[in-house]
Coordinates of C-alpha atoms and ligand atoms in Angstrom, one line a residue:
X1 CA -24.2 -4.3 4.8
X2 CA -24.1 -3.4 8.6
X3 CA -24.4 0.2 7.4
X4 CA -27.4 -0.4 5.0
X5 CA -29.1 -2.4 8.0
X6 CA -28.6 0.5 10.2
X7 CA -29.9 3.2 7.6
X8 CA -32.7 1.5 6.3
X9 CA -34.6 0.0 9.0
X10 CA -37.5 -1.7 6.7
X11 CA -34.8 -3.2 4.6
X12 CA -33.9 -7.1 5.4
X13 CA -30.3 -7.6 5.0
X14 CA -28.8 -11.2 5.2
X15 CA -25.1 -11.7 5.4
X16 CA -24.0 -14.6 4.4
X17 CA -20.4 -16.5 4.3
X18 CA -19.5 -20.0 3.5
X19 CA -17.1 -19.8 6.7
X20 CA -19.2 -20.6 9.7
X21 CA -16.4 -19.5 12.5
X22 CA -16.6 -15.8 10.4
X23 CA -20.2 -16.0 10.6
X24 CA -20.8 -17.0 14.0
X25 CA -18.6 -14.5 15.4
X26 CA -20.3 -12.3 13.8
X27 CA -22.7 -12.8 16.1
X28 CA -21.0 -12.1 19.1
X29 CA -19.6 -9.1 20.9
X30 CA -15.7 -10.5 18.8
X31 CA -16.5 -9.3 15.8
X32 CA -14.1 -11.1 13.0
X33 CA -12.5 -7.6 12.0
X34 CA -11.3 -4.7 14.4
X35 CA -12.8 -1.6 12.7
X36 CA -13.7 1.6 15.2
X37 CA -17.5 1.9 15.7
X38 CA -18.8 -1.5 14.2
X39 CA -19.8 -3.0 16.7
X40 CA -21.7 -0.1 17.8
X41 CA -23.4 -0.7 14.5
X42 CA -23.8 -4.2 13.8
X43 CA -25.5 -4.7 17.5
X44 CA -28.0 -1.6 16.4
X45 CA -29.2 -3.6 13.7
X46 CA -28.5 -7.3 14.5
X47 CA -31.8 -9.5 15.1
X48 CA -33.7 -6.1 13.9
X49 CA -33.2 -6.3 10.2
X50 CA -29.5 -7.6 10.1
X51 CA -29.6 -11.3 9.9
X52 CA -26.2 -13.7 9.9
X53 CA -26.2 -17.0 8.3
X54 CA -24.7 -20.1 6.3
X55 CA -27.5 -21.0 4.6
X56 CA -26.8 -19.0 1.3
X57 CA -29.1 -20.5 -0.6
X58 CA -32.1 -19.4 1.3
X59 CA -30.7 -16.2 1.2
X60 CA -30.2 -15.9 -2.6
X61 CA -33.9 -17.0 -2.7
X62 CA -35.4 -14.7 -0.6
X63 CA -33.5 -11.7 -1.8
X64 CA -34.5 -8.6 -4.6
X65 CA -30.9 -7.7 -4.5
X66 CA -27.5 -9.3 -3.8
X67 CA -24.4 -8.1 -3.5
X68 CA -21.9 -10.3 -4.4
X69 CA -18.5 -9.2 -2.0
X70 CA -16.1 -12.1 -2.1
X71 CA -12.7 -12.0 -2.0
X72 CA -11.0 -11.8 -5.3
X73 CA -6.7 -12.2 -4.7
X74 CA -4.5 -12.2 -7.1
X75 CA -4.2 -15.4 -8.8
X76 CA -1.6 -17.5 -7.6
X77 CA -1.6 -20.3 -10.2
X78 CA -2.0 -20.5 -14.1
X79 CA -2.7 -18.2 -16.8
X80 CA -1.9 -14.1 -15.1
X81 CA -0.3 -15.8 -11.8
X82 CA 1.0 -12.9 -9.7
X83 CA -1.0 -10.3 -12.0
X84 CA -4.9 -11.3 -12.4
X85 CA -7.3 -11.3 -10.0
X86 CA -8.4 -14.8 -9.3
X87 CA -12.3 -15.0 -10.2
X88 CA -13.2 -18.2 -9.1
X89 CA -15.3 -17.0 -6.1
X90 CA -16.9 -14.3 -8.0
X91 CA -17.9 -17.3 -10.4
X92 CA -18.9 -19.8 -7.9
X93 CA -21.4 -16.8 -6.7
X94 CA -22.9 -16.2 -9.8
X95 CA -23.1 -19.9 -10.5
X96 CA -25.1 -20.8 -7.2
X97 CA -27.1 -17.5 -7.9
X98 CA -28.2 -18.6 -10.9
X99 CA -28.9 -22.0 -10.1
X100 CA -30.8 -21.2 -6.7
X101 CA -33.2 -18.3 -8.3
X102 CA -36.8 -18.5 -8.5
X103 CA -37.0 -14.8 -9.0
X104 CA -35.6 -11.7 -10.5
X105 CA -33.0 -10.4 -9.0
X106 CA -30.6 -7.7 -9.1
X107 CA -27.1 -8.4 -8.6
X108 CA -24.5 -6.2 -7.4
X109 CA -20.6 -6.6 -7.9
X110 CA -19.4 -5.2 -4.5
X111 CA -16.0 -6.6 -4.8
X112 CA -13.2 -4.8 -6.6
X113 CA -13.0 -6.6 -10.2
X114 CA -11.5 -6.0 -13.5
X115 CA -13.2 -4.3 -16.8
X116 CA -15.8 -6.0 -18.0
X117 CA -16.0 -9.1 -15.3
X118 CA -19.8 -8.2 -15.6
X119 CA -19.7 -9.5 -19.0
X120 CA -18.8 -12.9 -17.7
X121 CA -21.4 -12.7 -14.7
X122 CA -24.2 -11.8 -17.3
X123 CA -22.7 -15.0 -19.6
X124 CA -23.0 -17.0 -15.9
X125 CA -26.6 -15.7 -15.1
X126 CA -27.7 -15.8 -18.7
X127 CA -27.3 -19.2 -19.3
X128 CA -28.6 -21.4 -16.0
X129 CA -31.2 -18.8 -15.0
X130 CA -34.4 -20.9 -15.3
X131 CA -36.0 -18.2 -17.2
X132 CA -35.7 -15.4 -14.2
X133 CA -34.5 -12.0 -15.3
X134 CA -31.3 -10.6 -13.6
X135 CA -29.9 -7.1 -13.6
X136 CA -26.1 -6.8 -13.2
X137 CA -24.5 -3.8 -11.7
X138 CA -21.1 -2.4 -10.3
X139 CA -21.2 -0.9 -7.3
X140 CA -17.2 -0.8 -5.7
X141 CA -16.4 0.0 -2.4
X142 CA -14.0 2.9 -1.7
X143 CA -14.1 2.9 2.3
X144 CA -10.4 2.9 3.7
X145 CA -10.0 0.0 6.5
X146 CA -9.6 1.6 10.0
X147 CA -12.1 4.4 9.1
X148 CA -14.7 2.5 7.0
X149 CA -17.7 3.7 9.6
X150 CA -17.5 7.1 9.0
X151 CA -16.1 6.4 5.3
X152 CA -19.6 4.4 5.2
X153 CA -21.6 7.0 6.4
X154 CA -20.3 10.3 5.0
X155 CA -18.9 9.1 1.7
X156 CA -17.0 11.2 -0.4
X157 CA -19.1 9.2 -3.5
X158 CA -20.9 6.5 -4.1
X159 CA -20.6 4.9 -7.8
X160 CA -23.2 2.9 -9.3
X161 CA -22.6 1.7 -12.8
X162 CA -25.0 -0.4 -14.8
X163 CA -26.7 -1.3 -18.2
X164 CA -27.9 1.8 -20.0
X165 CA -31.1 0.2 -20.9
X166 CA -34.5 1.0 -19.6
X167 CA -34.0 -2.3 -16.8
X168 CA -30.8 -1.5 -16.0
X169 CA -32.0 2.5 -15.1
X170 CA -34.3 0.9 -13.0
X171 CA -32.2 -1.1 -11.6
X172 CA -29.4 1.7 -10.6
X173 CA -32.3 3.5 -9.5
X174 CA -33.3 0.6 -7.2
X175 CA -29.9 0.9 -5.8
X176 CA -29.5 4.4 -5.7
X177 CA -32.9 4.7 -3.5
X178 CA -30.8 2.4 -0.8
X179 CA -28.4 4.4 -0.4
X180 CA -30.1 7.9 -0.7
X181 CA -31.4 7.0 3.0
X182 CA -28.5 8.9 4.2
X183 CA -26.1 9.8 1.4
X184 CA -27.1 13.3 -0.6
X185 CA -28.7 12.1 -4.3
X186 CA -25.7 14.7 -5.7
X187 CA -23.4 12.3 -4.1
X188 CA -24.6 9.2 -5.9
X189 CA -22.8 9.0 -9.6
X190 CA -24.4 7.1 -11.9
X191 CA -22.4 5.4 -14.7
X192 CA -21.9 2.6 -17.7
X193 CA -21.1 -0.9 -16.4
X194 CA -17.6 -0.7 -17.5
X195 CA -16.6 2.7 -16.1
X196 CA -17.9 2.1 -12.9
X197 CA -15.2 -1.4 -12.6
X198 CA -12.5 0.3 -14.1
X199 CA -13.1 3.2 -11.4
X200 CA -12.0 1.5 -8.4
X201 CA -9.2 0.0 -10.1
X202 CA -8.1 3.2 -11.1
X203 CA -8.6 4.8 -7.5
X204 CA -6.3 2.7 -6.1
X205 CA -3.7 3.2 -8.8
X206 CA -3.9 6.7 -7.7
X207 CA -4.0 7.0 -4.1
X208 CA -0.8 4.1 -3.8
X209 CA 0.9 6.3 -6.8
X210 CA 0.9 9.3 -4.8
X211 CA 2.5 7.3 -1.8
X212 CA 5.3 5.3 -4.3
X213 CA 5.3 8.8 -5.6
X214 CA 6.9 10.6 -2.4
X215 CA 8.8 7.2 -1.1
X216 CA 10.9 8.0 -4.2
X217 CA 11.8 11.2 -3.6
X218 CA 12.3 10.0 0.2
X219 CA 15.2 8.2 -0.8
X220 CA 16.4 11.3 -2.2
X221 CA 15.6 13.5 0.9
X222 CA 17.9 11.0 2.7
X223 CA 21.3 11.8 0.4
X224 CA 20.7 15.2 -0.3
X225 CA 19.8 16.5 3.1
X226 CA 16.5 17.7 2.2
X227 CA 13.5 16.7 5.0
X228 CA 10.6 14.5 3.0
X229 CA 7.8 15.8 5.7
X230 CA 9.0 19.5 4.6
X231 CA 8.7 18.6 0.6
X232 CA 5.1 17.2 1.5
X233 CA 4.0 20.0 3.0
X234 CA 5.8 22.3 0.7
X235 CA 3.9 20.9 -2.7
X236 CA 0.7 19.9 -0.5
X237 CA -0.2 23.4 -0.1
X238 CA -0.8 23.6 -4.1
X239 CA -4.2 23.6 -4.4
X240 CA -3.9 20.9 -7.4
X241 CA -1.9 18.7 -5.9
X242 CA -3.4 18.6 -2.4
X243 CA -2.1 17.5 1.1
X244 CA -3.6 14.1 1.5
X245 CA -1.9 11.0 0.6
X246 CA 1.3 12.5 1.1
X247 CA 3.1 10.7 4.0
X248 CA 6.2 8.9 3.1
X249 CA 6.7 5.8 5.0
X250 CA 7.9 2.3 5.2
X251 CA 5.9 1.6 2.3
X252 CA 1.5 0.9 1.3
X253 CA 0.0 -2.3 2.2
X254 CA -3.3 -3.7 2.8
X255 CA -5.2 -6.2 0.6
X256 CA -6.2 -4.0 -2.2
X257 CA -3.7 -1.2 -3.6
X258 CA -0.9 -3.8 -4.8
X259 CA -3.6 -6.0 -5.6
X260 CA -5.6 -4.3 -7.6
X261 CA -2.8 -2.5 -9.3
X262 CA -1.6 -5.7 -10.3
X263 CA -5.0 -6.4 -11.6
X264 CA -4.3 -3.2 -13.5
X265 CA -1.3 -4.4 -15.4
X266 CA -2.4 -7.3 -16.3
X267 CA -5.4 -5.9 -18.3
X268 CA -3.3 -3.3 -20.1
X269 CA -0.8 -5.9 -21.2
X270 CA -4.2 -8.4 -22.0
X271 CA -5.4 -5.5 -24.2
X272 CA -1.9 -5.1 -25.7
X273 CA -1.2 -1.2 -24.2
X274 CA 2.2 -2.7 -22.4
X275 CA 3.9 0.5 -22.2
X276 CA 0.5 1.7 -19.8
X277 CA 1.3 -1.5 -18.0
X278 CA 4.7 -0.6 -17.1
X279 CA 4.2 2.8 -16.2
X280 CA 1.3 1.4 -13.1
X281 CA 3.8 -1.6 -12.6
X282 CA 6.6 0.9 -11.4
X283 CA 4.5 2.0 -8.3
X284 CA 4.3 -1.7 -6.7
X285 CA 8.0 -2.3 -7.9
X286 CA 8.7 1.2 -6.1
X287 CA 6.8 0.1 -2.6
X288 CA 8.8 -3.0 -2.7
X289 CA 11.8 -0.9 -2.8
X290 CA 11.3 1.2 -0.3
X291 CA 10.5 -1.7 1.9
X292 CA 14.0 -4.0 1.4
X293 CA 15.7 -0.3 1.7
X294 CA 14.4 0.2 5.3
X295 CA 15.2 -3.8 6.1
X296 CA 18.8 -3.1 4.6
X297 CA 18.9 0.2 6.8
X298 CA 18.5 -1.2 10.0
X299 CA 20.7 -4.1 8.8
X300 CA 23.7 -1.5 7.6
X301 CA 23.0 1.2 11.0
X302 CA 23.6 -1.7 13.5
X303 CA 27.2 -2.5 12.0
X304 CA 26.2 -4.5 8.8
X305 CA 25.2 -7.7 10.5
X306 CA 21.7 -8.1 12.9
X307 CA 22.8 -11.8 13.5
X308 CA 21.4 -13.0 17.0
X309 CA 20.7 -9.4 17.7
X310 CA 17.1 -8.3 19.4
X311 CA 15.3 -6.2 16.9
X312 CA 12.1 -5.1 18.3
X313 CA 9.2 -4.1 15.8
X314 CA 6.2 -1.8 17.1
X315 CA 3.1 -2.6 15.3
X316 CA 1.8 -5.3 12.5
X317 CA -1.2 -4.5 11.3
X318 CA -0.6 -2.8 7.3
X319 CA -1.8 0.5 9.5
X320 CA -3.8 1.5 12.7
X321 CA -7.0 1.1 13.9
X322 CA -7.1 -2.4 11.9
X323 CA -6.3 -5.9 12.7
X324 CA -5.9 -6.5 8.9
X325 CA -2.4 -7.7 8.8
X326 CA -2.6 -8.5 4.6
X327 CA 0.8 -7.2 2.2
X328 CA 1.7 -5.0 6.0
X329 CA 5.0 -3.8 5.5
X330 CA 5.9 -5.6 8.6
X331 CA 5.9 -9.1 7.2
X332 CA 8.6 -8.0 4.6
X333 CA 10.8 -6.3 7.1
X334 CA 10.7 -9.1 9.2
X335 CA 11.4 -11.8 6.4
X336 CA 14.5 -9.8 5.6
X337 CA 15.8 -9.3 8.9
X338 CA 15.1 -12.9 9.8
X339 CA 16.8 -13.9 6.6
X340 CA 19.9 -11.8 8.3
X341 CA 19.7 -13.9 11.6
X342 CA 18.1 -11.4 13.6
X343 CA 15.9 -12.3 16.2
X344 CA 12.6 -10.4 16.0
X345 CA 10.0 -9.7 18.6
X346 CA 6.5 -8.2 18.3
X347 CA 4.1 -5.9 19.5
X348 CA 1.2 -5.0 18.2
X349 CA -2.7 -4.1 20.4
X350 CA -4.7 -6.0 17.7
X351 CA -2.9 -8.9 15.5
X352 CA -3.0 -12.0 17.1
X353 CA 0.2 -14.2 16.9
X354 CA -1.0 -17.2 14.9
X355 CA -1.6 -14.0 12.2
X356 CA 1.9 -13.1 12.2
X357 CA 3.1 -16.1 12.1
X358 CA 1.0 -17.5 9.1
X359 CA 1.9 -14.1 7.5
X360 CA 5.4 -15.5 7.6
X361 CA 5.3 -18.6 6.5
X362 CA 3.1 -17.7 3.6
X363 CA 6.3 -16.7 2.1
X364 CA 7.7 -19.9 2.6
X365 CA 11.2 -18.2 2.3
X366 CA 11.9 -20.8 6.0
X367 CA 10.8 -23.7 7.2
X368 CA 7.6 -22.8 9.5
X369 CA 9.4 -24.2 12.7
X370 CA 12.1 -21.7 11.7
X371 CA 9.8 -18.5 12.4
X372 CA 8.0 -19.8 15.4
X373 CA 11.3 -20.0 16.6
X374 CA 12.5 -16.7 15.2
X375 CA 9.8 -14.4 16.1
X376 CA 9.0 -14.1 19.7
X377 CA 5.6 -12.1 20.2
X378 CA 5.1 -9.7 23.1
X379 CA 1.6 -8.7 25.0
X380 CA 3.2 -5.1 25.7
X381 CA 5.8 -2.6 23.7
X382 CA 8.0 -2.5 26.5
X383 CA 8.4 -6.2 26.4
X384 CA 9.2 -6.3 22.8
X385 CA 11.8 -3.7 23.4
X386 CA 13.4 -5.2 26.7
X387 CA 17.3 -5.7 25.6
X388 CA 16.7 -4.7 21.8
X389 CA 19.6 -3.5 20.0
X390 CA 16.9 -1.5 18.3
X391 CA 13.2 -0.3 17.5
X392 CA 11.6 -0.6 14.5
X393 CA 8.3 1.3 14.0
X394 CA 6.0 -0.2 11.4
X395 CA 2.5 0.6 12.3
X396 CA 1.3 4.4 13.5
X397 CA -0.3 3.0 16.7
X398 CA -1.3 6.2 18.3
X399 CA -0.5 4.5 21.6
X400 CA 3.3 4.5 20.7
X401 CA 3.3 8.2 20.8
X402 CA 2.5 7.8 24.4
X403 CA 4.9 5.5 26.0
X404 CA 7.3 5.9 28.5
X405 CA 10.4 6.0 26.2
X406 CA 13.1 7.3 28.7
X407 CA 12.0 3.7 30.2
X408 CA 12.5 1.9 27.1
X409 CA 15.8 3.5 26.2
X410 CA 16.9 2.5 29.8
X411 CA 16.4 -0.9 29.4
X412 CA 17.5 -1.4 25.7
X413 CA 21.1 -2.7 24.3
X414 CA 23.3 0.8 23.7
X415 CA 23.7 2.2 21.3
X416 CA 19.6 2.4 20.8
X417 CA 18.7 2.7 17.8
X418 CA 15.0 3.6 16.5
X419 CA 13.6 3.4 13.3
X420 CA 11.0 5.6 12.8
X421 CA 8.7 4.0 9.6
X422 CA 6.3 6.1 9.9
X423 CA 7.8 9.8 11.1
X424 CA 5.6 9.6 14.0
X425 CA 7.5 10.0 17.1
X426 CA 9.0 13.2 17.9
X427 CA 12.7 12.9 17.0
X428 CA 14.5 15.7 18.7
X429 CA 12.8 14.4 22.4
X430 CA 13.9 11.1 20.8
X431 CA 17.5 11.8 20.3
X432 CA 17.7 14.2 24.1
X433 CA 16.7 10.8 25.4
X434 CA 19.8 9.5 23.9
X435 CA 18.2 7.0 21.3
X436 CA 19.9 7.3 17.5
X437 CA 17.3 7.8 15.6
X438 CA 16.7 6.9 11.7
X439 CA 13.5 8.4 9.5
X440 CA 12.2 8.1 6.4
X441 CA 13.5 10.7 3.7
X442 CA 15.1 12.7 6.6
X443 CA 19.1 13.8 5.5
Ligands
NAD1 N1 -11.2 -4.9 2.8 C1 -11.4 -3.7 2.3 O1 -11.2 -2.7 2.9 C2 -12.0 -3.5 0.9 C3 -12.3 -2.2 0.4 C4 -12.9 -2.1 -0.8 C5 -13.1 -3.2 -1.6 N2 -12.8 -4.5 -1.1 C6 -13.0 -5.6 -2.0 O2 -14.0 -6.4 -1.4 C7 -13.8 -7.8 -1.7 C8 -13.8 -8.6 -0.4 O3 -12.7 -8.1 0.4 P1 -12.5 -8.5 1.9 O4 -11.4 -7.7 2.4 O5 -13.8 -8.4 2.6 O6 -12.1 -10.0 1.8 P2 -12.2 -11.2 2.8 O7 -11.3 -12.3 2.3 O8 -11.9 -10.6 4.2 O9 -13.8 -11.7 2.9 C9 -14.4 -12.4 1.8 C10 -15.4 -13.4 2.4 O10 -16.0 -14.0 1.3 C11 -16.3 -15.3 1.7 N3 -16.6 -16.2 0.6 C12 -15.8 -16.6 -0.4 N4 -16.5 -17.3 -1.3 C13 -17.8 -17.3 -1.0 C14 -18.9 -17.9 -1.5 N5 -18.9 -18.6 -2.7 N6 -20.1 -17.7 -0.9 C15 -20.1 -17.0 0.2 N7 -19.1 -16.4 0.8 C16 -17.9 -16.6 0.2 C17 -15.1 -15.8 2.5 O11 -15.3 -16.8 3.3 C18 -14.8 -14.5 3.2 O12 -15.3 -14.4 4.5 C19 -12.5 -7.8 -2.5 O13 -12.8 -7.8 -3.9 C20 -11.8 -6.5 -2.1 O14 -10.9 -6.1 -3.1 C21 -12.3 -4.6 0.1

């Protein structure tokens, strides 16, 4: 919304959030998320035609068009716990929007939903709507977190799906004029309601299949001798398969890929296609394996037991240039090695530690007093890795490519180990340093 209010000057754009502490930081210079160049953009905009508030229902009021972007998580109770996405905010939107409008309205799913939720927001709108007219479209979001400014403005696509009627043409079209402020028309693809939700989805499937898709044959780099970064490379350079998406690691995270593939699963087995529902399924049970095998790595490289050792871990956030700390990698690693007695301290330049914390005990695999206890969190990397008996790397941080690691191996417990999760440190300076040094699909 900070990027529409930014490219369309005469536009009015109201954010609005039922959280008031989200909202009125929004309003300061400590913007609720860490995202490169938002700032710059929000404080272009904010007070012009960028507007922050609580009061949503004068917002749904005044407004042509809404976009409805709440969070949708998987459900965590009920009927498709663990699989569907929960709704119920979507639903309190459309309810309030319906019962708040004087006017007609377009509205605009934003948030990442299954097939056909649009059918149930029409059923919503349809019903309460005091005779106003409402048009209903699907417009996902496909900007990557720690990039989503220039994702935002130079988007590979931008998908709008809607009703193939004469309204709902007009209504894409209403849409499509927004964004054709700055994005090419030729960029701007224009689909049926359904195809346009079951887009995203699918995108996501994708991208985190690519990623399960090399972890896997990491494992096998790492018994047959063959180097994973050399097989990316090697199949990368085909022309139809591509170099992007191809970095093995420690395993995806982030709020949406296991999310939404979950999502995924649940409506192919809902629609009775359970063999499709297995084959996405295998991509999250994959990531979850190649997290537990780089816990049970450290645990089995520092003589089978971690109990009351140091084990420091670089980075948090699910990757860099984000605070966003949702399904990181570094929770699970952490859970395991806590579970083995370890003691485990922190560093990471943007997650707070009431974040890591919280991620922790979301688990509830301890008492919360346990990982307080457990997890000691450091303002600095050579803090966290004062005494270790070794280094975990979680997030790719540039700034850990430039520390002073002959200091760190000086002061750590020998032998120092260091776990690269990400294959981005330079091993061989690594290991001339003296530091035995474990990678990801690396023989
Ligand atoms: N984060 C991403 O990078 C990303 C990318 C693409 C798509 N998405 C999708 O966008 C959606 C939102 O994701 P997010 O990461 O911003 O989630 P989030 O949890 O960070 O933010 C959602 C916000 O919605 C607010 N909210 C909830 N119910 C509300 C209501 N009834 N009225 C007003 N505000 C309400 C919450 O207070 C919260 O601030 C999800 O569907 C997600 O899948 C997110």
């Amino acid at each position: 919304m900070a990027v529409i209010a930014q490219k369309c000057p005469e536009i009015k754009v109201n954010v609005v959030d039922i959280n008031p502490s989200r909202i009125a930081a929004w309003k300061t210079d400590q913007l609720p998320i860490y995202e490169p160049g938002l700032l710059e953009v929000v404080k272009e905009a904010h007070g012009r035609n960028l507007f922050f508030s609580t009061d949503i229902e004068d917002a749904i009021r005044e407004a042509d068009m809404i976009f409805i972007s709440v969070n949708t998580p998987t459900k965590t109770y009920g009927v498709g716990k663990g699989r569907a996405a929960d709704l119920k905010f979507i639903e309190l939107s459309a309810r309030q929007i319906a019962e708040v409008s004087t006017t007609d309205k377009i509205v605009v799913e934003k948030s990442t939903l299954p097939v056909r939720t649009a059918q149930s927001i029409k059923a919503i709108l349809g019903e309460e709507g005091n005779g106003v007219k409402f048009q209903v479209l699907s417009n996902p979001e496909f900007l990557a977190e720690g990039t989503a400014i220039t994702d935002l403005h130079d988007p590979d696509r931008v998908l709008i799906g809607g009703d193939q009627t004469p309204e709902g043409l007009e209504a894409i079209e209403a849409l499509a004029s927004v964004y054709a402020h700055w994005v090419p028309r030729e960029k701007i693809i224009q689909t049926r309601l359904w195809s346009s939700e079951l887009s995203k989805l699918t995108a996501n499937a994708f991208l985190a299949q690519r990623i399960s898709s090399i972890n896997s044959i990491s494992a096998l780099c790492e018994v047959t001798g063959a180097d994973v970064d050399e097989v990316a490379y090697a199949i990368g350079s085909d022309s139809r398969i591509g170099p992007k998406f191809l970095k093995s690691s420690v395993g995806f995270g982030g709020s949406c890929f296991q999310k939404d593939i979950l999502n995924l699963v649940y409506l192919c087995e809902y629609f009775g296609l359970p063999e499709v529902a297995s084959y996405w399924e295998q991509v999250v049970l994959m990531n979850d394996y190649q997290k537990r095998r780089f816990a049970q790595n450290i645990i089995h490289t520092l003589f089978n037991t971690v109990s009351g050792k140091k084990i420091a871990m670089l980075g948090w956030a699910f990757k860099k240039d984000t605070n966003d700390t949702r399904e990181s990698a570094a929770i699970y690693v952490t859970d395991h090695l806590l579970s083995d007695m370890a003691n485990v301290s922190v560093y990471d330049p943007q997650v707070p530690e009431e974040s890591m914390i919280e991620d922790l005990n979301y688990l509830q695999t301890r008492p919360a007093r346990e990982n307080k206890e457990m997890l000691t969190v450091h303002q600095d990397a050579y803090e966290a890795c004062k005494d270790a008996h070794a280094i975990a790397i979680i997030t790719e941080w540039d700034e850990f490519k430039n520390l002073d690691w002959q200091l760190i191996y000086k002061n750590m417990k020998k032998p120092a180990f260091l776990f690269d999760g990400r294959n981005l440190l330079n091993h061989e300076e690594l290991e001339k340093i003296g530091f035995k040094v474990k990678c990801i699909g690396k023989g």
